[in-house]
């Protein structure tokens, strides 16, 4: 295991933390929270405010400098009251560096530093109208969050400072027994770097919960990207290579064994091939198998996830919340040409109101013959009532074969974070 190359300076975080802890003290917070909640209810609708401070540190072996960033992300939105089944929501989002900004934000030309993909930007995060006047049906049009299941195929990338949202129309219907059907059409993605990407992409998700031991989900995504070369601001993206058609089935459930013990299990399969104007020709599979137990609140799980490869192309999920998968060091945001097999174990629990996560990953190609590396992840989170939270997170990736794919190098990351949300 490598050690950090520079002293860890989190002075900015400590200044924010001391202020935040004073605000979150129960003697002070109770009356303040009630006053804020009342003040945010305006005109029959409601404002929302979400402020998140984060210090992030990245040490990547192939770069001469480490990355350090202090950032504050702010969201302010307003949900209108409902009128004849109609309501609307608008939300601003902005990310601002403070104290320290020694990192490559993907647009500040600090290429000697590792990437922390949180540029300073201000944007419209959500802007939608929803109609619920039809029986058990919602129709939403505009820039919105779209999340399917565990975020593996479509998610909002909530971990990054700027959220991923979609210009889309979605229709959700629950008129069939134990069934929720969501169908949509996406024409633009606003990603975590505030880049907008055009596409013409129908999607669907059908969830049935009437089974005795869990729920079964069918989903499909036909991602047809518009632009062959999109310049942003100095880099070029061949988005046509992301055009894929994917159809999958997922089963997810839990079965009580005793009052304090549950069996946990998940299985998923998906098939993918090139689509629309993608110049590549490939057909690849996705597999997930997961099992474990919840023993008196202590959760143990073992998991196997494989993204296959064909003709030098790996199974890809460009709209996923990728940080949630294959390790928090984010070494596999793009599936390697030889695919990836991730065998990992998870332990999580809550002690005295503190949520703890420990995860170990072993990464190989999709045949299991080439070992990419291993990673150990830790997260500690404490929530204070409804509105405040503190988090520490650490990821340590150790590469086994630096030549296995581009960027396969030892990487350490850690984060300190404080959040306030109303």
mmCIF file of C-alpha atoms in Angstrom:
data_model
loop_
_atom_site.group_PDB
_atom_site.id
_atom_site.type_symbol
_atom_site.label_atom_id
_atom_site.label_comp_id
_atom_site.label_asym_id
_atom_site.label_seq_id
_atom_site.Cartn_x
_atom_site.Cartn_y
_atom_site.Cartn_z
ATOM 1 C CA UNK A 1 0.000 0.000 0.000
ATOM 2 C CA UNK A 2 1.344 3.397 -1.000
ATOM 3 C CA UNK A 3 1.477 6.331 1.374
ATOM 4 C CA UNK A 4 0.359 9.870 0.659
ATOM 5 C CA UNK A 5 3.083 11.944 -0.976
ATOM 6 C CA UNK A 6 2.202 15.212 0.766
ATOM 7 C CA UNK A 7 0.937 16.189 4.193
ATOM 8 C CA UNK A 8 -2.849 16.206 4.250
ATOM 9 C CA UNK A 9 -3.926 19.808 4.647
ATOM 10 C CA UNK A 10 -7.635 20.055 5.384
ATOM 11 C CA UNK A 11 -7.621 23.441 7.098
ATOM 12 C CA UNK A 12 -10.432 24.669 4.900
ATOM 13 C CA UNK A 13 -12.550 21.702 5.882
ATOM 14 C CA UNK A 14 -11.926 22.280 9.594
ATOM 15 C CA UNK A 15 -13.084 25.895 9.341
ATOM 16 C CA UNK A 16 -16.299 24.819 7.643
ATOM 17 C CA UNK A 17 -16.747 21.878 10.034
ATOM 18 C CA UNK A 18 -16.477 23.975 13.177
ATOM 19 C CA UNK A 19 -19.100 26.398 11.870
ATOM 20 C CA UNK A 20 -21.348 23.533 10.760
ATOM 21 C CA UNK A 21 -21.150 21.718 14.093
ATOM 22 C CA UNK A 22 -22.203 24.876 15.881
ATOM 23 C CA UNK A 23 -25.241 25.194 13.607
ATOM 24 C CA UNK A 24 -26.155 21.525 14.078
ATOM 25 C CA UNK A 25 -26.030 21.584 17.901
ATOM 26 C CA UNK A 26 -29.446 20.409 19.192
ATOM 27 C CA UNK A 27 -29.887 23.389 21.498
ATOM 28 C CA UNK A 28 -29.502 25.747 18.586
ATOM 29 C CA UNK A 29 -30.818 23.662 15.710
ATOM 30 C CA UNK A 30 -34.361 22.836 16.866
ATOM 31 C CA UNK A 31 -35.903 26.280 16.691
ATOM 32 C CA UNK A 32 -33.730 27.256 13.722
ATOM 33 C CA UNK A 33 -34.903 24.237 11.701
ATOM 34 C CA UNK A 34 -38.562 25.027 12.340
ATOM 35 C CA UNK A 35 -38.058 28.644 11.314
ATOM 36 C CA UNK A 36 -36.264 27.655 8.119
ATOM 37 C CA UNK A 37 -38.875 25.017 7.212
ATOM 38 C CA UNK A 38 -41.693 27.538 7.614
ATOM 39 C CA UNK A 39 -39.842 30.202 5.650
ATOM 40 C CA UNK A 40 -39.327 27.818 2.724
ATOM 41 C CA UNK A 41 -43.062 27.231 2.304
ATOM 42 C CA UNK A 42 -44.061 30.091 0.022
ATOM 43 C CA UNK A 43 -47.217 30.634 -2.005
ATOM 44 C CA UNK A 44 -48.508 27.123 -1.429
ATOM 45 C CA UNK A 45 -45.303 25.683 -2.867
ATOM 46 C CA UNK A 46 -41.908 24.948 -1.337
ATOM 47 C CA UNK A 47 -38.318 26.066 -1.805
ATOM 48 C CA UNK A 48 -35.531 23.543 -1.308
ATOM 49 C CA UNK A 49 -31.955 24.373 -0.325
ATOM 50 C CA UNK A 50 -29.086 21.874 -0.427
ATOM 51 C CA UNK A 51 -25.528 22.935 0.452
ATOM 52 C CA UNK A 52 -22.631 20.482 0.394
ATOM 53 C CA UNK A 53 -19.019 21.239 1.323
ATOM 54 C CA UNK A 54 -16.354 18.742 0.253
ATOM 55 C CA UNK A 55 -12.590 18.414 0.559
ATOM 56 C CA UNK A 56 -11.176 15.838 -1.883
ATOM 57 C CA UNK A 57 -7.601 14.546 -2.107
ATOM 58 C CA UNK A 58 -6.231 12.357 -4.934
ATOM 59 C CA UNK A 59 -2.763 10.804 -5.205
ATOM 60 C CA UNK A 60 -2.208 9.084 -8.572
ATOM 61 C CA UNK A 61 1.112 7.373 -9.249
ATOM 62 C CA UNK A 62 1.623 8.477 -12.860
ATOM 63 C CA UNK A 63 1.263 12.218 -12.163
ATOM 64 C CA UNK A 64 3.829 14.530 -10.576
ATOM 65 C CA UNK A 65 1.342 16.418 -8.408
ATOM 66 C CA UNK A 66 -1.471 15.406 -6.086
ATOM 67 C CA UNK A 67 -4.942 16.922 -6.344
ATOM 68 C CA UNK A 68 -6.583 18.855 -3.509
ATOM 69 C CA UNK A 69 -9.907 20.631 -3.752
ATOM 70 C CA UNK A 70 -12.201 22.519 -1.395
ATOM 71 C CA UNK A 71 -15.638 22.942 -2.950
ATOM 72 C CA UNK A 72 -19.087 24.144 -2.001
ATOM 73 C CA UNK A 73 -22.034 22.984 -4.079
ATOM 74 C CA UNK A 74 -25.362 24.806 -3.736
ATOM 75 C CA UNK A 75 -28.809 23.844 -5.017
ATOM 76 C CA UNK A 76 -31.853 26.100 -4.713
ATOM 77 C CA UNK A 77 -35.197 25.053 -6.159
ATOM 78 C CA UNK A 78 -38.901 25.789 -6.018
ATOM 79 C CA UNK A 79 -41.820 23.347 -6.391
ATOM 80 C CA UNK A 80 -45.119 25.004 -7.251
ATOM 81 C CA UNK A 81 -48.428 23.985 -5.706
ATOM 82 C CA UNK A 82 -50.498 21.552 -7.768
ATOM 83 C CA UNK A 83 -53.272 23.012 -9.947
ATOM 84 C CA UNK A 84 -55.631 20.693 -11.847
ATOM 85 C CA UNK A 85 -53.011 17.944 -11.792
ATOM 86 C CA UNK A 86 -50.195 20.238 -12.915
ATOM 87 C CA UNK A 87 -47.122 21.239 -10.957
ATOM 88 C CA UNK A 88 -43.690 22.534 -11.937
ATOM 89 C CA UNK A 89 -40.193 22.556 -10.469
ATOM 90 C CA UNK A 90 -37.131 24.691 -11.187
ATOM 91 C CA UNK A 91 -33.705 24.226 -9.569
ATOM 92 C CA UNK A 92 -30.408 26.113 -9.787
ATOM 93 C CA UNK A 93 -27.123 24.308 -9.121
ATOM 94 C CA UNK A 94 -23.645 25.771 -8.732
ATOM 95 C CA UNK A 95 -20.211 24.549 -7.654
ATOM 96 C CA UNK A 96 -17.513 26.895 -6.343
ATOM 97 C CA UNK A 97 -13.881 26.348 -5.302
ATOM 98 C CA UNK A 98 -12.782 27.803 -1.968
ATOM 99 C CA UNK A 99 -9.413 27.769 -0.147
ATOM 100 C CA UNK A 100 -7.676 25.120 -2.308
ATOM 101 C CA UNK A 101 -8.117 24.327 -6.023
ATOM 102 C CA UNK A 102 -5.027 22.323 -6.980
ATOM 103 C CA UNK A 103 -6.775 19.797 -9.230
ATOM 104 C CA UNK A 104 -7.668 19.076 -12.854
ATOM 105 C CA UNK A 105 -11.348 19.951 -13.147
ATOM 106 C CA UNK A 106 -11.378 18.763 -16.817
ATOM 107 C CA UNK A 107 -11.437 22.391 -18.010
ATOM 108 C CA UNK A 108 -8.840 24.392 -16.024
ATOM 109 C CA UNK A 109 -5.712 23.037 -17.812
ATOM 110 C CA UNK A 110 -4.107 21.781 -14.576
ATOM 111 C CA UNK A 111 -3.090 18.535 -16.260
ATOM 112 C CA UNK A 112 -0.179 17.843 -13.896
ATOM 113 C CA UNK A 113 -2.798 17.106 -11.229
ATOM 114 C CA UNK A 114 -5.222 14.157 -11.108
ATOM 115 C CA UNK A 115 -8.784 14.732 -12.278
ATOM 116 C CA UNK A 116 -11.498 15.719 -9.823
ATOM 117 C CA UNK A 117 -14.457 16.053 -12.175
ATOM 118 C CA UNK A 118 -16.144 18.932 -10.341
ATOM 119 C CA UNK A 119 -15.612 22.135 -12.347
ATOM 120 C CA UNK A 120 -16.759 25.557 -11.220
ATOM 121 C CA UNK A 121 -20.087 25.973 -12.978
ATOM 122 C CA UNK A 122 -23.576 27.410 -12.580
ATOM 123 C CA UNK A 123 -26.454 25.658 -14.314
ATOM 124 C CA UNK A 124 -30.135 24.856 -14.446
ATOM 125 C CA UNK A 125 -30.177 21.446 -12.800
ATOM 126 C CA UNK A 126 -33.911 20.716 -13.135
ATOM 127 C CA UNK A 127 -36.768 22.437 -14.932
ATOM 128 C CA UNK A 128 -39.871 20.333 -15.457
ATOM 129 C CA UNK A 129 -43.652 20.226 -15.541
ATOM 130 C CA UNK A 130 -45.561 17.212 -14.181
ATOM 131 C CA UNK A 131 -49.151 16.211 -14.962
ATOM 132 C CA UNK A 132 -50.933 13.679 -12.716
ATOM 133 C CA UNK A 133 -54.511 14.151 -13.937
ATOM 134 C CA UNK A 134 -54.716 10.679 -15.519
ATOM 135 C CA UNK A 135 -55.509 7.667 -13.272
ATOM 136 C CA UNK A 136 -52.355 6.331 -11.550
ATOM 137 C CA UNK A 137 -50.189 8.068 -14.134
ATOM 138 C CA UNK A 138 -47.561 10.815 -14.044
ATOM 139 C CA UNK A 139 -46.257 12.567 -17.136
ATOM 140 C CA UNK A 140 -43.121 14.662 -16.637
ATOM 141 C CA UNK A 141 -41.566 16.859 -19.334
ATOM 142 C CA UNK A 142 -38.334 18.843 -19.099
ATOM 143 C CA UNK A 143 -34.951 18.591 -17.372
ATOM 144 C CA UNK A 144 -35.328 15.991 -14.662
ATOM 145 C CA UNK A 145 -33.717 13.236 -12.624
ATOM 146 C CA UNK A 146 -34.088 9.728 -14.046
ATOM 147 C CA UNK A 147 -33.039 6.774 -11.899
ATOM 148 C CA UNK A 148 -33.589 3.128 -12.800
ATOM 149 C CA UNK A 149 -33.229 0.610 -9.964
ATOM 150 C CA UNK A 150 -29.679 0.630 -8.523
ATOM 151 C CA UNK A 151 -28.377 3.302 -10.986
ATOM 152 C CA UNK A 152 -26.424 0.704 -13.021
ATOM 153 C CA UNK A 153 -27.941 1.661 -16.359
ATOM 154 C CA UNK A 154 -29.476 5.097 -15.769
ATOM 155 C CA UNK A 155 -28.703 7.300 -12.771
ATOM 156 C CA UNK A 156 -28.159 10.875 -11.634
ATOM 157 C CA UNK A 157 -24.532 10.509 -10.417
ATOM 158 C CA UNK A 158 -25.451 12.072 -7.082
ATOM 159 C CA UNK A 159 -21.894 11.652 -5.743
ATOM 160 C CA UNK A 160 -20.353 14.326 -7.939
ATOM 161 C CA UNK A 161 -20.905 17.961 -7.026
ATOM 162 C CA UNK A 162 -22.870 18.665 -10.216
ATOM 163 C CA UNK A 163 -25.690 16.209 -10.773
ATOM 164 C CA UNK A 164 -26.456 14.404 -14.047
ATOM 165 C CA UNK A 165 -29.943 15.267 -15.300
ATOM 166 C CA UNK A 166 -31.899 14.637 -18.482
ATOM 167 C CA UNK A 167 -33.978 16.660 -20.916
ATOM 168 C CA UNK A 168 -36.705 14.106 -21.418
ATOM 169 C CA UNK A 169 -40.329 13.095 -21.255
ATOM 170 C CA UNK A 170 -41.160 10.248 -18.864
ATOM 171 C CA UNK A 171 -44.482 8.505 -18.245
ATOM 172 C CA UNK A 172 -45.000 6.389 -15.123
ATOM 173 C CA UNK A 173 -48.084 4.202 -14.730
ATOM 174 C CA UNK A 174 -49.112 1.981 -11.791
ATOM 175 C CA UNK A 175 -52.573 0.845 -12.941
ATOM 176 C CA UNK A 176 -51.656 -2.862 -13.256
ATOM 177 C CA UNK A 177 -51.537 -4.860 -9.981
ATOM 178 C CA UNK A 178 -48.104 -4.836 -8.320
ATOM 179 C CA UNK A 179 -46.609 -3.272 -11.451
ATOM 180 C CA UNK A 180 -44.928 0.054 -12.180
ATOM 181 C CA UNK A 181 -44.176 0.897 -15.800
ATOM 182 C CA UNK A 182 -41.889 3.760 -16.734
ATOM 183 C CA UNK A 183 -41.312 4.743 -20.352
ATOM 184 C CA UNK A 184 -39.350 7.724 -21.539
ATOM 185 C CA UNK A 185 -37.544 9.515 -24.322
ATOM 186 C CA UNK A 186 -34.278 11.411 -23.698
ATOM 187 C CA UNK A 187 -33.062 14.076 -26.118
ATOM 188 C CA UNK A 188 -30.263 15.597 -24.055
ATOM 189 C CA UNK A 189 -28.039 14.725 -21.086
ATOM 190 C CA UNK A 190 -26.459 17.352 -18.838
ATOM 191 C CA UNK A 191 -23.549 15.493 -17.258
ATOM 192 C CA UNK A 192 -21.453 16.049 -14.132
ATOM 193 C CA UNK A 193 -19.095 18.470 -15.901
ATOM 194 C CA UNK A 194 -22.083 20.592 -17.056
ATOM 195 C CA UNK A 195 -21.589 19.341 -20.621
ATOM 196 C CA UNK A 196 -24.804 18.865 -22.637
ATOM 197 C CA UNK A 197 -24.869 15.892 -25.006
ATOM 198 C CA UNK A 198 -27.556 15.387 -27.629
ATOM 199 C CA UNK A 199 -29.224 12.035 -28.189
ATOM 200 C CA UNK A 200 -32.454 10.379 -29.337
ATOM 201 C CA UNK A 201 -32.993 7.635 -26.784
ATOM 202 C CA UNK A 202 -36.154 5.710 -25.846
ATOM 203 C CA UNK A 203 -36.008 3.889 -22.497
ATOM 204 C CA UNK A 204 -38.305 1.697 -20.418
ATOM 205 C CA UNK A 205 -38.419 0.022 -17.007
ATOM 206 C CA UNK A 206 -41.099 -2.422 -15.817
ATOM 207 C CA UNK A 207 -41.047 -3.512 -12.150
ATOM 208 C CA UNK A 208 -43.292 -6.286 -10.804
ATOM 209 C CA UNK A 209 -43.449 -6.747 -7.018
ATOM 210 C CA UNK A 210 -46.075 -9.497 -6.787
ATOM 211 C CA UNK A 211 -43.570 -12.336 -6.345
ATOM 212 C CA UNK A 212 -43.249 -13.824 -2.853
ATOM 213 C CA UNK A 213 -39.456 -13.488 -2.565
ATOM 214 C CA UNK A 214 -38.632 -10.257 -4.353
ATOM 215 C CA UNK A 215 -39.275 -8.127 -7.396
ATOM 216 C CA UNK A 216 -38.442 -8.658 -11.045
ATOM 217 C CA UNK A 217 -37.524 -5.851 -13.396
ATOM 218 C CA UNK A 218 -37.274 -5.624 -17.168
ATOM 219 C CA UNK A 219 -35.468 -2.645 -18.665
ATOM 220 C CA UNK A 220 -34.263 -1.385 -22.028
ATOM 221 C CA UNK A 221 -32.157 1.548 -23.235
ATOM 222 C CA UNK A 222 -31.621 2.530 -26.888
ATOM 223 C CA UNK A 223 -28.927 5.209 -26.695
ATOM 224 C CA UNK A 224 -28.536 7.017 -30.007
ATOM 225 C CA UNK A 225 -25.988 9.826 -29.618
ATOM 226 C CA UNK A 226 -26.204 12.784 -31.982
ATOM 227 C CA UNK A 227 -22.731 14.230 -32.373
ATOM 228 C CA UNK A 228 -19.720 12.491 -33.821
ATOM 229 C CA UNK A 229 -17.279 15.047 -32.432
ATOM 230 C CA UNK A 230 -18.354 17.356 -29.640
ATOM 231 C CA UNK A 231 -15.744 19.909 -28.582
ATOM 232 C CA UNK A 232 -15.704 20.699 -24.860
ATOM 233 C CA UNK A 233 -13.983 23.114 -24.553
ATOM 234 C CA UNK A 234 -10.720 21.809 -26.031
ATOM 235 C CA UNK A 235 -11.275 18.057 -25.900
ATOM 236 C CA UNK A 236 -13.072 15.981 -28.519
ATOM 237 C CA UNK A 237 -15.595 13.274 -27.714
ATOM 238 C CA UNK A 238 -16.639 10.692 -30.302
ATOM 239 C CA UNK A 239 -20.070 10.165 -28.804
ATOM 240 C CA UNK A 240 -21.238 7.861 -31.583
ATOM 241 C CA UNK A 241 -19.124 5.102 -30.010
ATOM 242 C CA UNK A 242 -21.440 5.241 -26.980
ATOM 243 C CA UNK A 243 -24.522 4.395 -29.062
ATOM 244 C CA UNK A 244 -25.782 1.047 -27.821
ATOM 245 C CA UNK A 245 -28.981 -0.937 -27.415
ATOM 246 C CA UNK A 246 -29.375 -2.798 -24.131
ATOM 247 C CA UNK A 247 -32.098 -5.058 -22.745
ATOM 248 C CA UNK A 248 -31.886 -6.564 -19.252
ATOM 249 C CA UNK A 249 -33.707 -8.476 -16.542
ATOM 250 C CA UNK A 250 -33.100 -8.116 -12.798
ATOM 251 C CA UNK A 251 -34.359 -10.010 -9.745
ATOM 252 C CA UNK A 252 -33.855 -8.455 -6.317
ATOM 253 C CA UNK A 253 -35.134 -9.616 -2.960
ATOM 254 C CA UNK A 254 -34.786 -10.399 0.738
ATOM 255 C CA UNK A 255 -36.300 -13.226 2.771
ATOM 256 C CA UNK A 256 -36.684 -13.175 6.589
ATOM 257 C CA UNK A 257 -35.212 -16.247 8.258
ATOM 258 C CA UNK A 258 -35.905 -15.096 11.815
ATOM 259 C CA UNK A 259 -37.030 -11.767 13.287
ATOM 260 C CA UNK A 260 -33.424 -10.548 13.221
ATOM 261 C CA UNK A 261 -31.938 -12.391 10.230
ATOM 262 C CA UNK A 262 -32.634 -11.920 6.529
ATOM 263 C CA UNK A 263 -31.216 -13.551 3.407
ATOM 264 C CA UNK A 264 -30.312 -11.049 0.657
ATOM 265 C CA UNK A 265 -29.973 -11.878 -3.035
ATOM 266 C CA UNK A 266 -29.812 -10.209 -6.437
ATOM 267 C CA UNK A 267 -29.302 -11.552 -9.956
ATOM 268 C CA UNK A 268 -29.167 -9.623 -13.209
ATOM 269 C CA UNK A 269 -28.413 -10.248 -16.856
ATOM 270 C CA UNK A 270 -28.278 -7.784 -19.761
ATOM 271 C CA UNK A 271 -27.412 -8.044 -23.422
ATOM 272 C CA UNK A 272 -25.906 -5.172 -25.433
ATOM 273 C CA UNK A 273 -24.834 -4.484 -29.002
ATOM 274 C CA UNK A 274 -23.879 -1.533 -31.164
ATOM 275 C CA UNK A 275 -26.726 0.733 -32.229
ATOM 276 C CA UNK A 276 -27.557 3.520 -34.678
ATOM 277 C CA UNK A 277 -24.395 5.119 -36.102
ATOM 278 C CA UNK A 278 -21.892 3.424 -33.815
ATOM 279 C CA UNK A 279 -18.918 2.545 -36.092
ATOM 280 C CA UNK A 280 -17.999 -0.482 -33.953
ATOM 281 C CA UNK A 281 -19.514 -3.960 -34.274
ATOM 282 C CA UNK A 282 -19.936 -5.899 -30.990
ATOM 283 C CA UNK A 283 -22.283 -8.030 -28.900
ATOM 284 C CA UNK A 284 -21.580 -8.232 -25.158
ATOM 285 C CA UNK A 285 -23.173 -9.547 -21.951
ATOM 286 C CA UNK A 286 -23.574 -8.241 -18.413
ATOM 287 C CA UNK A 287 -23.871 -10.531 -15.366
ATOM 288 C CA UNK A 288 -24.478 -9.808 -11.702
ATOM 289 C CA UNK A 289 -24.860 -12.290 -8.849
ATOM 290 C CA UNK A 290 -25.040 -11.166 -5.244
ATOM 291 C CA UNK A 291 -25.877 -12.939 -1.999
ATOM 292 C CA UNK A 292 -25.584 -12.269 1.692
ATOM 293 C CA UNK A 293 -27.215 -11.913 5.081
ATOM 294 C CA UNK A 294 -28.471 -9.182 7.345
ATOM 295 C CA UNK A 295 -27.606 -10.476 10.849
ATOM 296 C CA UNK A 296 -28.999 -8.223 13.581
ATOM 297 C CA UNK A 297 -28.224 -5.158 11.467
ATOM 298 C CA UNK A 298 -24.786 -6.354 10.315
ATOM 299 C CA UNK A 299 -24.882 -6.860 6.538
ATOM 300 C CA UNK A 300 -22.433 -9.212 4.792
ATOM 301 C CA UNK A 301 -22.576 -9.656 1.012
ATOM 302 C CA UNK A 302 -20.480 -11.338 -1.650
ATOM 303 C CA UNK A 303 -20.871 -10.191 -5.237
ATOM 304 C CA UNK A 304 -19.798 -11.027 -8.771
ATOM 305 C CA UNK A 305 -20.229 -8.459 -11.558
ATOM 306 C CA UNK A 306 -18.961 -8.989 -15.096
ATOM 307 C CA UNK A 307 -19.039 -6.598 -18.039
ATOM 308 C CA UNK A 308 -18.072 -8.613 -21.093
ATOM 309 C CA UNK A 309 -16.088 -7.652 -24.189
ATOM 310 C CA UNK A 310 -16.185 -8.354 -27.903
ATOM 311 C CA UNK A 311 -14.077 -7.068 -30.780
ATOM 312 C CA UNK A 312 -12.125 -4.800 -28.417
ATOM 313 C CA UNK A 313 -15.288 -3.202 -27.014
ATOM 314 C CA UNK A 314 -16.425 -3.550 -23.405
ATOM 315 C CA UNK A 315 -20.008 -3.485 -22.139
ATOM 316 C CA UNK A 316 -20.713 0.164 -21.352
ATOM 317 C CA UNK A 317 -23.233 2.079 -19.265
ATOM 318 C CA UNK A 318 -22.467 5.768 -19.975
ATOM 319 C CA UNK A 319 -25.608 7.037 -18.180
ATOM 320 C CA UNK A 320 -24.986 5.092 -14.960
ATOM 321 C CA UNK A 321 -23.979 6.464 -11.578
ATOM 322 C CA UNK A 322 -20.592 4.915 -12.271
ATOM 323 C CA UNK A 323 -18.980 5.941 -8.975
ATOM 324 C CA UNK A 324 -21.221 3.438 -7.175
ATOM 325 C CA UNK A 325 -19.706 0.489 -9.074
ATOM 326 C CA UNK A 326 -16.264 -1.122 -9.366
ATOM 327 C CA UNK A 327 -14.637 0.867 -6.611
ATOM 328 C CA UNK A 328 -14.730 4.446 -5.394
ATOM 329 C CA UNK A 329 -11.312 5.241 -6.878
ATOM 330 C CA UNK A 330 -13.157 5.452 -10.243
ATOM 331 C CA UNK A 331 -10.600 3.460 -12.224
ATOM 332 C CA UNK A 332 -13.266 1.807 -14.399
ATOM 333 C CA UNK A 333 -15.524 4.669 -15.485
ATOM 334 C CA UNK A 334 -14.829 3.339 -18.993
ATOM 335 C CA UNK A 335 -14.914 -0.452 -19.329
ATOM 336 C CA UNK A 336 -11.495 -1.746 -20.492
ATOM 337 C CA UNK A 337 -11.301 -3.293 -24.006
ATOM 338 C CA UNK A 338 -10.974 -6.744 -22.402
ATOM 339 C CA UNK A 339 -14.025 -6.238 -20.174
ATOM 340 C CA UNK A 340 -13.983 -6.473 -16.404
ATOM 341 C CA UNK A 341 -14.811 -9.056 -13.749
ATOM 342 C CA UNK A 342 -15.294 -7.560 -10.284
ATOM 343 C CA UNK A 343 -15.484 -9.974 -7.343
ATOM 344 C CA UNK A 344 -16.148 -8.037 -4.159
ATOM 345 C CA UNK A 345 -17.254 -8.348 -0.580
ATOM 346 C CA UNK A 346 -19.252 -5.773 1.371
ATOM 347 C CA UNK A 347 -19.767 -5.239 5.078
ATOM 348 C CA UNK A 348 -21.994 -2.472 6.392
ATOM 349 C CA UNK A 349 -23.704 -1.634 9.641
ATOM 350 C CA UNK A 350 -24.782 1.248 11.851
ATOM 351 C CA UNK A 351 -23.295 1.756 15.322
ATOM 352 C CA UNK A 352 -24.527 4.552 17.585
ATOM 353 C CA UNK A 353 -26.077 6.255 14.594
ATOM 354 C CA UNK A 354 -22.865 6.099 12.534
ATOM 355 C CA UNK A 355 -23.158 4.264 9.206
ATOM 356 C CA UNK A 356 -20.081 2.182 8.327
ATOM 357 C CA UNK A 357 -19.120 0.605 4.963
ATOM 358 C CA UNK A 358 -16.150 -1.630 4.155
ATOM 359 C CA UNK A 359 -15.703 -3.041 0.634
ATOM 360 C CA UNK A 360 -12.926 -5.134 -0.949
ATOM 361 C CA UNK A 361 -12.667 -5.565 -4.761
ATOM 362 C CA UNK A 362 -10.629 -7.935 -6.901
ATOM 363 C CA UNK A 363 -10.559 -6.797 -10.557
ATOM 364 C CA UNK A 364 -9.739 -8.946 -13.595
ATOM 365 C CA UNK A 365 -10.589 -9.064 -17.275
ATOM 366 C CA UNK A 366 -13.792 -10.865 -18.286
ATOM 367 C CA UNK A 367 -11.963 -14.209 -18.642
ATOM 368 C CA UNK A 368 -10.382 -13.972 -15.182
ATOM 369 C CA UNK A 369 -6.890 -14.481 -16.638
ATOM 370 C CA UNK A 370 -5.592 -10.884 -16.453
ATOM 371 C CA UNK A 371 -5.565 -9.316 -13.014
ATOM 372 C CA UNK A 372 -6.061 -5.551 -13.126
ATOM 373 C CA UNK A 373 -5.716 -4.831 -9.417
ATOM 374 C CA UNK A 374 -7.482 -4.658 -6.075
ATOM 375 C CA UNK A 375 -9.196 -1.937 -4.059
ATOM 376 C CA UNK A 376 -10.221 -1.336 -0.477
ATOM 377 C CA UNK A 377 -12.952 1.217 0.287
ATOM 378 C CA UNK A 378 -14.178 2.677 3.594
ATOM 379 C CA UNK A 379 -17.026 5.076 4.329
ATOM 380 C CA UNK A 380 -18.162 6.564 7.644
ATOM 381 C CA UNK A 381 -21.296 8.723 7.718
ATOM 382 C CA UNK A 382 -23.271 10.377 10.496
ATOM 383 C CA UNK A 383 -26.632 12.076 10.017
ATOM 384 C CA UNK A 384 -27.931 14.595 12.519
ATOM 385 C CA UNK A 385 -31.709 14.730 12.335
ATOM 386 C CA UNK A 386 -33.323 15.410 8.977
ATOM 387 C CA UNK A 387 -31.058 18.139 7.702
ATOM 388 C CA UNK A 388 -27.375 17.643 8.546
ATOM 389 C CA UNK A 389 -24.742 15.042 7.678
ATOM 390 C CA UNK A 390 -20.996 14.403 7.947
ATOM 391 C CA UNK A 391 -19.018 11.911 5.866
ATOM 392 C CA UNK A 392 -15.496 10.509 5.565
ATOM 393 C CA UNK A 393 -14.630 8.264 2.627
ATOM 394 C CA UNK A 394 -11.421 6.536 1.504
ATOM 395 C CA UNK A 395 -10.433 4.480 -1.563
ATOM 396 C CA UNK A 396 -7.103 2.728 -2.159
ATOM 397 C CA UNK A 397 -6.561 1.098 -5.575
ATOM 398 C CA UNK A 398 -3.455 -1.028 -6.149
ATOM 399 C CA UNK A 399 -2.694 -1.891 -9.782
ATOM 400 C CA UNK A 400 -1.355 -5.359 -10.556
ATOM 401 C CA UNK A 401 -0.677 -4.947 -14.272
ATOM 402 C CA UNK A 402 -0.042 -1.350 -15.414
ATOM 403 C CA UNK A 403 -0.155 -2.444 -19.076
ATOM 404 C CA UNK A 404 -3.607 -4.011 -18.827
ATOM 405 C CA UNK A 405 -5.374 -0.799 -19.877
ATOM 406 C CA UNK A 406 -4.697 2.933 -20.080
ATOM 407 C CA UNK A 407 -4.561 4.606 -16.664
ATOM 408 C CA UNK A 408 -4.150 1.420 -14.614
ATOM 409 C CA UNK A 409 -1.983 2.937 -11.865
ATOM 410 C CA UNK A 410 -1.992 3.014 -8.065
ATOM 411 C CA UNK A 411 -4.479 5.599 -6.830
ATOM 412 C CA UNK A 412 -5.537 6.817 -3.407
ATOM 413 C CA UNK A 413 -8.453 9.127 -2.734
ATOM 414 C CA UNK A 414 -10.125 10.478 0.366
ATOM 415 C CA UNK A 415 -12.970 12.853 1.044
ATOM 416 C CA UNK A 416 -14.352 14.873 3.966
ATOM 417 C CA UNK A 417 -17.840 16.218 3.500
ATOM 418 C CA UNK A 418 -20.519 18.160 5.358
ATOM 419 C CA UNK A 419 -24.061 18.686 4.129
ATOM 420 C CA UNK A 420 -27.115 20.786 4.997
ATOM 421 C CA UNK A 421 -30.403 20.115 3.234
ATOM 422 C CA UNK A 422 -33.895 21.586 3.619
#
